[in-house]
Short mmCIF file of C-alpha atoms and ligand atoms in Angstrom, two decimals:
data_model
loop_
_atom_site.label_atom_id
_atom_site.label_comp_id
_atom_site.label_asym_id
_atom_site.label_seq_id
_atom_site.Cartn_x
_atom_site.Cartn_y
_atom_site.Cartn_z
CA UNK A 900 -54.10 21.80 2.58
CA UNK A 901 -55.12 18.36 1.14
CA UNK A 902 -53.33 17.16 -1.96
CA UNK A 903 -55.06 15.59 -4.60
CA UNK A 904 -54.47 11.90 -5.01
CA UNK A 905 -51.84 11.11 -7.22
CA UNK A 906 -53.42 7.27 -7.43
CA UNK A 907 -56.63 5.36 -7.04
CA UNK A 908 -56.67 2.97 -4.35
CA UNK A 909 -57.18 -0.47 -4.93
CA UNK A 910 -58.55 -2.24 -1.61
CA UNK A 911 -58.95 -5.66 -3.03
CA UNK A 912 -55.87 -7.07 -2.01
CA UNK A 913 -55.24 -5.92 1.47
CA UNK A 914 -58.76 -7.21 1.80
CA UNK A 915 -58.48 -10.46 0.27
CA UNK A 916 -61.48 -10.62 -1.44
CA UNK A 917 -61.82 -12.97 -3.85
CA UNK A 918 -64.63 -12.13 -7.06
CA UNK A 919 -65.88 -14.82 -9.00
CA UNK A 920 -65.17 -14.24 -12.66
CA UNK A 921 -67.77 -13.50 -15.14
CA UNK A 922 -69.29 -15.90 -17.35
CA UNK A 923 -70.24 -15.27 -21.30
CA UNK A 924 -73.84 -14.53 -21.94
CA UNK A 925 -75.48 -17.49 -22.79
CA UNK A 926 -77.35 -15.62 -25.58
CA UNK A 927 -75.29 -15.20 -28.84
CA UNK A 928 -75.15 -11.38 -30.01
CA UNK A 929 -76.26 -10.58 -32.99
CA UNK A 930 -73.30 -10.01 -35.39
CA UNK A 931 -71.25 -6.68 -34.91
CA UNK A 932 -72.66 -6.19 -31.20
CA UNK A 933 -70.06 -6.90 -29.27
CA UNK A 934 -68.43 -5.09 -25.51
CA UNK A 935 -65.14 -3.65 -26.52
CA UNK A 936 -63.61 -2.28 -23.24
CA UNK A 937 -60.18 -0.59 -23.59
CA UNK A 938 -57.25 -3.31 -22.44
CA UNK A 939 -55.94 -0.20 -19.91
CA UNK A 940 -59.54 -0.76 -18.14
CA UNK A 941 -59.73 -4.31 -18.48
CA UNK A 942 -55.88 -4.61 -16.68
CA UNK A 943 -57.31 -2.26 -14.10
CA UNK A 944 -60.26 -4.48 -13.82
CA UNK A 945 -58.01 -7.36 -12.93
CA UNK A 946 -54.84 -5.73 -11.32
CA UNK A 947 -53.87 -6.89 -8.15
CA UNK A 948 -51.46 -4.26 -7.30
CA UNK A 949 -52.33 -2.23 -4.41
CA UNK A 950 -52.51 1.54 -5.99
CA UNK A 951 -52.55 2.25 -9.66
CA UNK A 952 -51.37 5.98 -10.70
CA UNK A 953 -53.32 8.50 -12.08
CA UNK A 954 -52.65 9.61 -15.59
CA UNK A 955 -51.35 13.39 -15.69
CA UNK A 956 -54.14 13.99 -18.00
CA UNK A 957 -56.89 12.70 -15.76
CA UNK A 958 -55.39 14.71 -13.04
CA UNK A 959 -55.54 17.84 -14.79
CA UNK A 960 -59.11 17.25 -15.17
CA UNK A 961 -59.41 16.58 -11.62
CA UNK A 962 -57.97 19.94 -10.21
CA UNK A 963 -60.76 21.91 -11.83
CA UNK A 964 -63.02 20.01 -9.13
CA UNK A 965 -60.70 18.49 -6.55
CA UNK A 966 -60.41 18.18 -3.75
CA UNK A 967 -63.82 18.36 -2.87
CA UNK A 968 -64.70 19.52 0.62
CA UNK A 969 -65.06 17.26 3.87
CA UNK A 970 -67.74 19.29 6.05
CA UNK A 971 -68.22 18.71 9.27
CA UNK A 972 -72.19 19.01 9.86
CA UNK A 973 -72.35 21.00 13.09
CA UNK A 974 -75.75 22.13 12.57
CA UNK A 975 -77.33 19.20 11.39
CA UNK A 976 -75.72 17.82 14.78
CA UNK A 977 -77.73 20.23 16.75
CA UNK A 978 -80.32 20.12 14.75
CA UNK A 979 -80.44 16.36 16.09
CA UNK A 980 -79.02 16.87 19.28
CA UNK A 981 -76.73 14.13 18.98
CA UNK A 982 -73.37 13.53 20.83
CA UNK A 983 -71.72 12.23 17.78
CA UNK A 984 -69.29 13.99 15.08
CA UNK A 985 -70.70 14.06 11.71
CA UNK A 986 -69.13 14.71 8.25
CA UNK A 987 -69.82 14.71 5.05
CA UNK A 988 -68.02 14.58 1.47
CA UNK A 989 -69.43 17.19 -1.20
CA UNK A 990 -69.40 15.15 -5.09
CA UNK A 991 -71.99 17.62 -5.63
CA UNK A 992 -69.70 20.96 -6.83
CA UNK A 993 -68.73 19.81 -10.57
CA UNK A 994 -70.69 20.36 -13.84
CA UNK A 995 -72.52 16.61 -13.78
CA UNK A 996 -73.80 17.49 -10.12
CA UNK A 997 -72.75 14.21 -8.93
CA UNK A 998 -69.40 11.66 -8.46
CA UNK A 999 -69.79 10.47 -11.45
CA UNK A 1000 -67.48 12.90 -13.04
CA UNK A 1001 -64.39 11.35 -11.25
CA UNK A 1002 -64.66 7.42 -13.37
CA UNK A 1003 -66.42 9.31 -16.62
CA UNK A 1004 -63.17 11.43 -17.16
CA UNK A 1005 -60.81 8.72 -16.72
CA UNK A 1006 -62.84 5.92 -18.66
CA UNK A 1007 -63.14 8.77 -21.48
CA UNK A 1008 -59.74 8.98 -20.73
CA UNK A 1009 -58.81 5.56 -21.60
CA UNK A 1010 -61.24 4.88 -24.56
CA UNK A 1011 -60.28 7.90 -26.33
CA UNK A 1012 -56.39 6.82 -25.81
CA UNK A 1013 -57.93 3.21 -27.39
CA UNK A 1014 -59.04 4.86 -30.46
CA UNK A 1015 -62.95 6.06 -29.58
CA UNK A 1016 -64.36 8.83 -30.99
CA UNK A 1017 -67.76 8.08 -30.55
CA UNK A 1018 -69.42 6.62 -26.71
CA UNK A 1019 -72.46 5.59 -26.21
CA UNK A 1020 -74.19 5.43 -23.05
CA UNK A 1021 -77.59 4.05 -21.72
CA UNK A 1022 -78.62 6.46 -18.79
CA UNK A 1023 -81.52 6.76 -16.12
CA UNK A 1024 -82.08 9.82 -14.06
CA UNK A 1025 -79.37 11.11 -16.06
CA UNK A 1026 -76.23 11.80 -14.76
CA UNK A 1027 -74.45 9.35 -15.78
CA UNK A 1028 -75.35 10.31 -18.99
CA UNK A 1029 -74.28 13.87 -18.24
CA UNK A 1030 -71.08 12.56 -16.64
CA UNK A 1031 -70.14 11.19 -20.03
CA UNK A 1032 -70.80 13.75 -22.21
CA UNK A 1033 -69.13 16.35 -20.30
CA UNK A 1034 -66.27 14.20 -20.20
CA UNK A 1035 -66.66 13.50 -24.15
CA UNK A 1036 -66.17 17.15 -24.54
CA UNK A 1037 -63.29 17.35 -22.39
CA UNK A 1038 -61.41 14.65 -24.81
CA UNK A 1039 -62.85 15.86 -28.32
CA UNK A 1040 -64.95 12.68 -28.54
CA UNK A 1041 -69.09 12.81 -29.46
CA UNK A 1042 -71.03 11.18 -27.15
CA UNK A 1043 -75.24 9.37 -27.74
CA UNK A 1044 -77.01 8.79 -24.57
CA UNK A 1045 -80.29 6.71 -24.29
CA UNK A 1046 -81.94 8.17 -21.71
CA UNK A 1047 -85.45 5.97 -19.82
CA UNK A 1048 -88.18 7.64 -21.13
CA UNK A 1049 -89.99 8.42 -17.75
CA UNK A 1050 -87.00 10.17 -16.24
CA UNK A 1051 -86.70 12.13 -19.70
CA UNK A 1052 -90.02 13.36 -19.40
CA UNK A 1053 -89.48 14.28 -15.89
CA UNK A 1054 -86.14 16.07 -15.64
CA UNK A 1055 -86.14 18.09 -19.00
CA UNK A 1056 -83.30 19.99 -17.91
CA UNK A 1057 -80.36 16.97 -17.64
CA UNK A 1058 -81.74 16.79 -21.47
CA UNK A 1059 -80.37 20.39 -21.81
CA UNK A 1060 -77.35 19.81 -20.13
CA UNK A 1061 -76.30 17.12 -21.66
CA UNK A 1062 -76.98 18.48 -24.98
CA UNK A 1063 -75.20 21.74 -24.05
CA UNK A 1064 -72.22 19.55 -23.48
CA UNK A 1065 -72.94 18.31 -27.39
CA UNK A 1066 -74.36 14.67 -26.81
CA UNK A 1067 -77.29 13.66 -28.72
CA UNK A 1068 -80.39 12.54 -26.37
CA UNK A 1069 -82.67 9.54 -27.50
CA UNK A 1070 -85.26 8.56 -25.52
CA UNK A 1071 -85.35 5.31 -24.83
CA UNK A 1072 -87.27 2.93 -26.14
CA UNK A 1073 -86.21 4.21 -28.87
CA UNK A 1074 -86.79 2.82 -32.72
CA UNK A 1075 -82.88 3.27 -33.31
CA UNK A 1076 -82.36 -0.39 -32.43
CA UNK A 1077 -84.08 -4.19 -32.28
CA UNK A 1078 -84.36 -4.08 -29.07
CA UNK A 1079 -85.99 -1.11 -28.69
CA UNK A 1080 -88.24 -1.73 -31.31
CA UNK A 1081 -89.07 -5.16 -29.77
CA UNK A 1082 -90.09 -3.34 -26.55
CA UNK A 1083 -92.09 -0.58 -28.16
CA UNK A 1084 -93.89 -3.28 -30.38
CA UNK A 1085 -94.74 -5.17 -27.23
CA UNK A 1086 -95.42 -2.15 -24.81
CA UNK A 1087 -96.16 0.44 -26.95
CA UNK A 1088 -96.15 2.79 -23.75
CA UNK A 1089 -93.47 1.62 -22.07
CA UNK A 1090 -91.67 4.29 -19.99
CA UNK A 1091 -88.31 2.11 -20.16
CA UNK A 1092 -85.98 1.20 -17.82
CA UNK A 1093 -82.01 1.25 -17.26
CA UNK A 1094 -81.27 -2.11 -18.70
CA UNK A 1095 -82.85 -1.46 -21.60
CA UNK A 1096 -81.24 1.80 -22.02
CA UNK A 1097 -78.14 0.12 -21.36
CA UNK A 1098 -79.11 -2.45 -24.25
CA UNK A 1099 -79.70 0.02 -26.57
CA UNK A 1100 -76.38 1.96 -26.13
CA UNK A 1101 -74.52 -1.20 -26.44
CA UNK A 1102 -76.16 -2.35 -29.70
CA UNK A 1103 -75.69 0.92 -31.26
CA UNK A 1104 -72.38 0.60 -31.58
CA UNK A 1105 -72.19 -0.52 -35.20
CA UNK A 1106 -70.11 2.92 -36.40
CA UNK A 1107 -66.67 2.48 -36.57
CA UNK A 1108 -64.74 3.93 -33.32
CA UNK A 1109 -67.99 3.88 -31.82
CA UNK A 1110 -68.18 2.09 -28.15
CA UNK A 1111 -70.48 1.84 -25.29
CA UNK A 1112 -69.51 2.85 -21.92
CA UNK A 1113 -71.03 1.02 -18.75
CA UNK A 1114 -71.55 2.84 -15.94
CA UNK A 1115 -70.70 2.47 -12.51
CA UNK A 1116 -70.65 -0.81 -11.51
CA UNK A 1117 -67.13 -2.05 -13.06
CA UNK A 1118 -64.35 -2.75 -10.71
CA UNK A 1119 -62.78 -0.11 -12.29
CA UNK A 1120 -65.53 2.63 -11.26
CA UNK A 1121 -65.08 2.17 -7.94
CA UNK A 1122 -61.13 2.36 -8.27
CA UNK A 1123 -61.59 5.63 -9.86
CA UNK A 1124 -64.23 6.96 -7.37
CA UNK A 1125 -61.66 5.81 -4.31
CA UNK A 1126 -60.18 9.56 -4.88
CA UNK A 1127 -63.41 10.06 -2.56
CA UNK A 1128 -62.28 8.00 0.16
CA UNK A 1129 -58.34 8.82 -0.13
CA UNK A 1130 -59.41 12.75 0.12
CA UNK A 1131 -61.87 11.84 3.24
CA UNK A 1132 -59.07 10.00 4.96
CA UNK A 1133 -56.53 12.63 4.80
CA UNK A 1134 -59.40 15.80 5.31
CA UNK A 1135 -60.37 13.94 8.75
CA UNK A 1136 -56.58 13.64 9.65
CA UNK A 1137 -56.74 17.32 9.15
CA UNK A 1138 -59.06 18.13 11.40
CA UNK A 1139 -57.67 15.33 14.41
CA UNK A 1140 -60.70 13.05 13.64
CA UNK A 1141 -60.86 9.46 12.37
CA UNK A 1142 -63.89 7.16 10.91
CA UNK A 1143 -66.19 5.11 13.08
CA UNK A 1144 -69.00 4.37 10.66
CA UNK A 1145 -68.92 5.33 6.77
CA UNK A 1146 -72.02 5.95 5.22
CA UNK A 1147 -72.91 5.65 1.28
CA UNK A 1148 -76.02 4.89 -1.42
CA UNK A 1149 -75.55 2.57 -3.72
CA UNK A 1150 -76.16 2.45 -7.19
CA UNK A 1151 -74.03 0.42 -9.47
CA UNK A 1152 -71.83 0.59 -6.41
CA UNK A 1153 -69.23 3.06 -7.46
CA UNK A 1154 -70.60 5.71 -4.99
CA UNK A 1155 -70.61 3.40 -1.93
CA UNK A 1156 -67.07 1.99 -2.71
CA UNK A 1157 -65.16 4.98 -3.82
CA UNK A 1158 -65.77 6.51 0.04
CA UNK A 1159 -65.68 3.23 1.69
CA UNK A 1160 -63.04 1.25 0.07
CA UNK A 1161 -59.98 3.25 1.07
CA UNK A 1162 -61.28 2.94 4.82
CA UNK A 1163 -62.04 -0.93 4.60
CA UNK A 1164 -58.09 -1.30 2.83
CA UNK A 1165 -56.80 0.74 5.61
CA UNK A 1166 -58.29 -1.18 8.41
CA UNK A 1167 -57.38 -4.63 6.87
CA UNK A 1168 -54.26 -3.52 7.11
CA UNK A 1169 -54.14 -2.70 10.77
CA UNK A 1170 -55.73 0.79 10.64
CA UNK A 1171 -59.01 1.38 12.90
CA UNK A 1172 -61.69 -0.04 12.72
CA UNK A 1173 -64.36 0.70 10.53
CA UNK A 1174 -68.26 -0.55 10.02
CA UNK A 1175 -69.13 0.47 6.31
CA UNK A 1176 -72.75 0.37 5.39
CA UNK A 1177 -74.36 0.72 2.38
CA UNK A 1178 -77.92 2.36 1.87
CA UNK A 1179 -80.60 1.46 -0.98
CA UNK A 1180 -83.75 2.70 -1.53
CA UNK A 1181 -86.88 -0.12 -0.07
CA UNK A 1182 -88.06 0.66 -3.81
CA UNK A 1183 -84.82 -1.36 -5.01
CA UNK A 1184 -83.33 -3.65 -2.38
CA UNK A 1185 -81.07 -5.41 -3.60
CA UNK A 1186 -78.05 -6.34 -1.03
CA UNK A 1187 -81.50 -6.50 2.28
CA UNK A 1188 -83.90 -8.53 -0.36
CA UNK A 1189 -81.60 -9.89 -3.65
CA UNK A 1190 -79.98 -13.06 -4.52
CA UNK A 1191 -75.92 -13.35 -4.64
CA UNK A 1192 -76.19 -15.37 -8.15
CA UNK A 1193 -75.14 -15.01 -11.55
CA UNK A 1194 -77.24 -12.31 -13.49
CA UNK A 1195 -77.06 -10.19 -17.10
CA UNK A 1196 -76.31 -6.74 -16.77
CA UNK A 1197 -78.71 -5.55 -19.19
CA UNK A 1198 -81.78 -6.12 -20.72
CA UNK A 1199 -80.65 -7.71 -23.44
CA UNK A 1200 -78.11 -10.03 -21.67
CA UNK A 1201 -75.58 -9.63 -24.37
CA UNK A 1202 -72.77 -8.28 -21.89
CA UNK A 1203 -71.00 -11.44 -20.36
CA UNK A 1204 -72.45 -12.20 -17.02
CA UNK A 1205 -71.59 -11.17 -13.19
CA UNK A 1206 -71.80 -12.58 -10.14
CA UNK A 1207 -74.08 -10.48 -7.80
CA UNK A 1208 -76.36 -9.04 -5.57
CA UNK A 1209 -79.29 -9.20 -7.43
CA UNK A 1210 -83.09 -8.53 -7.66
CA UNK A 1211 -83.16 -10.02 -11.10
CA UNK A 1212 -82.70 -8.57 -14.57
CA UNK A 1213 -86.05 -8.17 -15.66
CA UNK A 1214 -86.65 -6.50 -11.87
CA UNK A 1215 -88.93 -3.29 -12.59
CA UNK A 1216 -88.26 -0.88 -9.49
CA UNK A 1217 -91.42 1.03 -8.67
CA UNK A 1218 -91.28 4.46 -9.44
CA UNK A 1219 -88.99 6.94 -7.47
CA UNK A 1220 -87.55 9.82 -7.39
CA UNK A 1221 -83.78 8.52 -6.80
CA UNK A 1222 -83.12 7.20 -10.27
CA UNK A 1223 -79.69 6.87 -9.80
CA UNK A 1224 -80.46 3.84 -7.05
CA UNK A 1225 -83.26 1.67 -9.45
CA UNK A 1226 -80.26 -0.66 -10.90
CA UNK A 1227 -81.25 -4.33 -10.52
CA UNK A 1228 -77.64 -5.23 -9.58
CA UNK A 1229 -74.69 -4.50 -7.35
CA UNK A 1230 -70.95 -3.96 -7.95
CA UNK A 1231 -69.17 -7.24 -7.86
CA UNK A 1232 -66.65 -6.46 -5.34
CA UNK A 1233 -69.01 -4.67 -3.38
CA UNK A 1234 -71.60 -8.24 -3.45
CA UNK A 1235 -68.59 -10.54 -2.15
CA UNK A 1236 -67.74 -7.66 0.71
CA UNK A 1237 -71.31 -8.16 1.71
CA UNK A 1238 -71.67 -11.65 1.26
CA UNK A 1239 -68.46 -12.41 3.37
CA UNK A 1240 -69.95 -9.91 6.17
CA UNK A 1241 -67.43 -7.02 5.67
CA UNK A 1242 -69.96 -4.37 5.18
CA UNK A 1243 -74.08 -3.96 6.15
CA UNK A 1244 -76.69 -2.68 4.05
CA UNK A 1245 -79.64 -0.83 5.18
CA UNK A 1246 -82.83 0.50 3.21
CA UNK A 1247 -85.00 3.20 3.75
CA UNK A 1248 -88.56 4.16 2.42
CA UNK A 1249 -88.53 7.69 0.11
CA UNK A 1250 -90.48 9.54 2.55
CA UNK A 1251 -88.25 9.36 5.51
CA UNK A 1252 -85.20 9.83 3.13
CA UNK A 1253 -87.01 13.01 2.12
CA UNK A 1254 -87.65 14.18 5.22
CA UNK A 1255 -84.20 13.63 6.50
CA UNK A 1256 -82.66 16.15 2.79
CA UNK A 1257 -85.02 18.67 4.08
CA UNK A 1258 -83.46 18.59 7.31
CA UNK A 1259 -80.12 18.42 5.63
CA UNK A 1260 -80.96 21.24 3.40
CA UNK A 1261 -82.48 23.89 6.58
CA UNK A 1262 -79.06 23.05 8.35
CA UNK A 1263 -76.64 22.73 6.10
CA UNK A 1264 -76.95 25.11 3.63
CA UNK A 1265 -76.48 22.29 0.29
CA UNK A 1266 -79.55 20.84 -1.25
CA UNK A 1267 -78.88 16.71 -1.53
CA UNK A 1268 -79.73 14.63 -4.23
CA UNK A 1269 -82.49 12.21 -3.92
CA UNK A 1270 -79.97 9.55 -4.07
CA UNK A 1271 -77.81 11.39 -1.63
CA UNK A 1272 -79.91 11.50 0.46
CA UNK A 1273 -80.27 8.34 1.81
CA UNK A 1274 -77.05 8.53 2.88
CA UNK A 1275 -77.74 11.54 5.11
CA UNK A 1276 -80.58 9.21 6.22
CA UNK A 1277 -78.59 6.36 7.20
CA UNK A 1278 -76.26 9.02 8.87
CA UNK A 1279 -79.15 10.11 11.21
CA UNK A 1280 -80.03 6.60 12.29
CA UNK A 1281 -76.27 5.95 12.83
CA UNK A 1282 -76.34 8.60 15.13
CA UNK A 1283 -79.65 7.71 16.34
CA UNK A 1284 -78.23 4.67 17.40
CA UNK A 1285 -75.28 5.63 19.01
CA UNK A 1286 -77.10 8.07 21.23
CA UNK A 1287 -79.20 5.22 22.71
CA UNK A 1288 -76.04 3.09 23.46
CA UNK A 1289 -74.10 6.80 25.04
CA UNK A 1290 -71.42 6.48 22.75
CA UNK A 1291 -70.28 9.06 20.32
CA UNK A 1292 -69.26 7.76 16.85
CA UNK A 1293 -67.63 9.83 13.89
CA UNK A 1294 -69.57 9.26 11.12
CA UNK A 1295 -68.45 10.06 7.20
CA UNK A 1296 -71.19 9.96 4.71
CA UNK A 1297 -70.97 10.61 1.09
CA UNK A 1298 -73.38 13.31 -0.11
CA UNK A 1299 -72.91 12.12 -3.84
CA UNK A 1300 -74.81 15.02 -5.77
CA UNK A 1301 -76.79 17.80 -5.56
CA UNK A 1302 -80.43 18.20 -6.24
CA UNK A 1303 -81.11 21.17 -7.83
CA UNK A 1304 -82.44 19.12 -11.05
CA UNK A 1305 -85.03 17.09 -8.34
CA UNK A 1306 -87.18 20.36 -7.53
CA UNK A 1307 -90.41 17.74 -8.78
CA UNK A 1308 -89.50 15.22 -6.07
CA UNK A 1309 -88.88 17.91 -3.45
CA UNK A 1310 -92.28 19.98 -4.41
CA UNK A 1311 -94.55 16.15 -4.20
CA UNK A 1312 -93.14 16.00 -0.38
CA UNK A 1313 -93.63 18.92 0.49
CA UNK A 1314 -97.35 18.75 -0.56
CA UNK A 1315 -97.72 15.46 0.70
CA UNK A 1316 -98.28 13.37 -2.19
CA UNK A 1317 -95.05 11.46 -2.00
CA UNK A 1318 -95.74 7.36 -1.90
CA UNK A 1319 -93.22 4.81 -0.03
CA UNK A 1320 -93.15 2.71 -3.10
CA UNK A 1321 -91.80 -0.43 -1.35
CA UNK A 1322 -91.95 -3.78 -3.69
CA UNK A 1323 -93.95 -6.52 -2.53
CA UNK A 1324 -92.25 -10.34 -1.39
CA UNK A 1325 -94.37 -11.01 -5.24
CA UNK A 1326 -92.39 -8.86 -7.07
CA UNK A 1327 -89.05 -9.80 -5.92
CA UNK A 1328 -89.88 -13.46 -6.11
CA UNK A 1329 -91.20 -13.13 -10.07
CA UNK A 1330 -88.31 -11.39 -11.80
CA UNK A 1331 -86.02 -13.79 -9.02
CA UNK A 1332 -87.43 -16.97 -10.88
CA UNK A 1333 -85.93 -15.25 -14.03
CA UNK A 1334 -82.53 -15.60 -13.24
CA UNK A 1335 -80.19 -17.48 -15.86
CA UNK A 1336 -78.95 -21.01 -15.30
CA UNK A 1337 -76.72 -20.65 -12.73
CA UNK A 1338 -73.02 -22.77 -13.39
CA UNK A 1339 -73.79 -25.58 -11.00
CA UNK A 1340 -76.91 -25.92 -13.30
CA UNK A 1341 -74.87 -25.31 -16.62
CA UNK A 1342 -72.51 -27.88 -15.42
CA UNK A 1343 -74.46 -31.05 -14.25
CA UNK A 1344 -76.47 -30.32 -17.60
C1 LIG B 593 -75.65 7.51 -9.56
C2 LIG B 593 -75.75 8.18 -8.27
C3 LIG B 593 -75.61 7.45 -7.08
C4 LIG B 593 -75.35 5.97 -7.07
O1 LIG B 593 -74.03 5.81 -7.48
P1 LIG B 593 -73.39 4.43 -7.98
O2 LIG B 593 -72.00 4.80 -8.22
O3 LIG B 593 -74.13 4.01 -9.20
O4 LIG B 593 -73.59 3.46 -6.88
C5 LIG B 593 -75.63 8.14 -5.89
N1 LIG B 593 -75.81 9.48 -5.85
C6 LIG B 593 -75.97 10.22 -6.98
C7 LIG B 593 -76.18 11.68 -6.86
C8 LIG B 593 -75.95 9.59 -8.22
O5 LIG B 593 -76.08 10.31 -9.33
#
């Protein structure tokens, strides 16, 4: 039986990856906004030891969802007809529906031990939003999400969910706070976006023991989520196996490095070899089409600034069904791993993703999340590819979440009406040119 882990993985130093450090937001925050993150997060942020343990607490939290299961896709292999061995890692089987769950218990975790009673969160399709609040409820602490307005008019039921759990929903632009009022004054129909969702949780944060919580693109999101990876290794030991190629979407990042980090660690230090890639949607390319530069995090640009991946802050993905994937940016660590060539990025168009979930589904038995589902994508073409060279390749992919809330995305492919929505070399290059001074420009100023 596989054991829980009883500590995150922390790959950065058998890797030897160096992150450049943020920078303070050029833009002064109006007084009493400011980002509080709990020291025990920001030490984790920074730490270079190589594993960091798991608090009991967090781990009792854990066990009502861990380990989740490593499957071994046989009939999705037939289904193909491919010579190689393919797996996949379930996030899908907790009450968010998604990995999520495993960083939003342990940063509730660690706010609540840092005096929080109140988080608030900025959320787009929603489940990190429902990540948090069921993981406010687990710790006694009330949770506000601002949720985008166009994905809380289309998914009414992660509204319910999250309100089941007992956060309070505002839909975002909201009139609670100046920025949202500034972007309802200038678009009066906006449909929002993340990073203004993410502005709007972080300056509502004037309550005392009220604090915002980020998401999923801190270094210390993707330590949490390495209790992916660390399962994965030791399932496919189980089973006689080991990883050629691992396979995950990326968001924030937190997704994509909790499977793959463990496996990059291992092989820096002398385990096999692994190729890592990371899949995006064509809607929001950031590692195949971004910038590695300095950017805001938000749409206010009051949170300090990170070095990146980026497609720009004011970058406003088309529409698409995998919400979770429209961030502008990319995890630090996992930027530097693909600037320095340790891992490869591919992106895929939302109709072949699609038709690769309903494959996944008819074979497999578990309905994918949009998001997920590029994965499962990017697994196929793996495959693809390694039955046109004769080789057979293990392949791990993550399938983050399920998509039982993403029936409206499922019914517009099946009838056809389902657009690519791939951004034009315009687009890119317009909210690009909006990028802040970048420190060789601060400097020589
Ligand atoms: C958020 C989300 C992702 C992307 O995860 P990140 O950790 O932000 O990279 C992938 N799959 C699902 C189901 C998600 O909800």
């Amino acid at each position: 039986m596989v054991s829980i882990p009883q500590a995150w993985c922390n790959a950065i130093p058998a890797l030897g990856v160096t992150l450049a450090p943020d920078l303070p937001s050029p833009r002064s925050a109006p007084s009493g906004i400011t980002l509080q993150i709990p020291p025990s997060l920001v030490r984790q942020e920074l730490t270079r030891e190589p594993s960091v343990p798991i608090p009991p607490a967090v781990l009792e939290r854990y066990r009502q969802w861990r380990p989740t299961p490593l499957v071994r896709a046989h009939q999705l292999e037939s289904a193909l007809g491919t010579g190689c061995r393919l797996y996949y890692k379930y996030e899908g089987g907790n009450i968010s529906g998604s990995h999520k769950l495993n960083t939003a218990v342990a940063q509730a975790y660690y706010y609540h031990r840092a005096g929080a009673t109140y988080l608030t969160v900025g959320t787009g399709a929603g489940q990190w939003g429902t990540a948090v609040a069921a993981a406010c409820a687990m710790f006694g602490m009330k949770c506000r999400v601002y949720m985008v307005r166009s994905s809380y008019e289309a998914k009414p039921h992660r509204r319910t969910i999250m309100e089941m759990l007992g956060a309070t929903v505002i839909v975002s632009p909201s009139s609670r706070t100046a920025v949202g009022r500034a972007e309802l004054h200038d678009r009066p129909d906006s449909t929002g976006s993340l990073s203004l969702a993410l502005a709007e949780a972080l300056e509502d944060t004037a309550e005392p023991g009220t604090l915002f919580c980020t998401g999923s693109g801190e270094t210390y999101s993707l330590l949490h989520q390495t209790v992916i990876g660390l399962e994965a290794q030791e399932q496919l030991a189980e089973l006689g196996d080991r990883a050629d190629v691992v396979i995950g979407s990326l968001g924030g990042g937190s997704n994509f490095g909790g499977l793959a980090l463990p496996f990059l660690g291992a092989a820096a230090l002398g385990g096999p070899a692994v190729r890592c890639v990371s899949v995006e949607s064509m809607a929001c390319p950031k590692l195949t089409r971004g910038h590695f530069a300095y950017d805001f995090t938000d749409a206010s640009g009051l949170a300090p600034l990170q070095k990146m991946y980026t497609l720009g802050h004011s970058f406003a993905p088309p529409s698409m069904h995998a919400g979770g994937l429209r961030y502008h940016g990319t995890a630090k660590l996992i930027s530097a791993l693909y600037d320095e060539g340790s891992i490869d990025a591919a992106a895929y168009s939302q109709r072949d993703v699609f038709g690769s979930a309903v494959l996944f589904a008819r074979t497999e038995g578990t309905t994918p999340a949009p998001e997920s589902a590029h994965a499962i994508h990017g697994a196929t073409m793996v495959a693809a590819a390694a039955d046109r060279q004769g080789v057979s390749r293990a392949v791990v992919f993550g399938v983050s979440g399920h998509g039982m809330f993403d029936m409206a995305a499922y019914r517009s492919y099946l009838d056809g009406t389902m657009v690519d929505s791939i951004v034009s070399d315009e687009a890119i290059a317009r909210s690009l040119a909006d990028l802040p001074p970048q420190p060789a420009e601060i400097t020589s100023r």
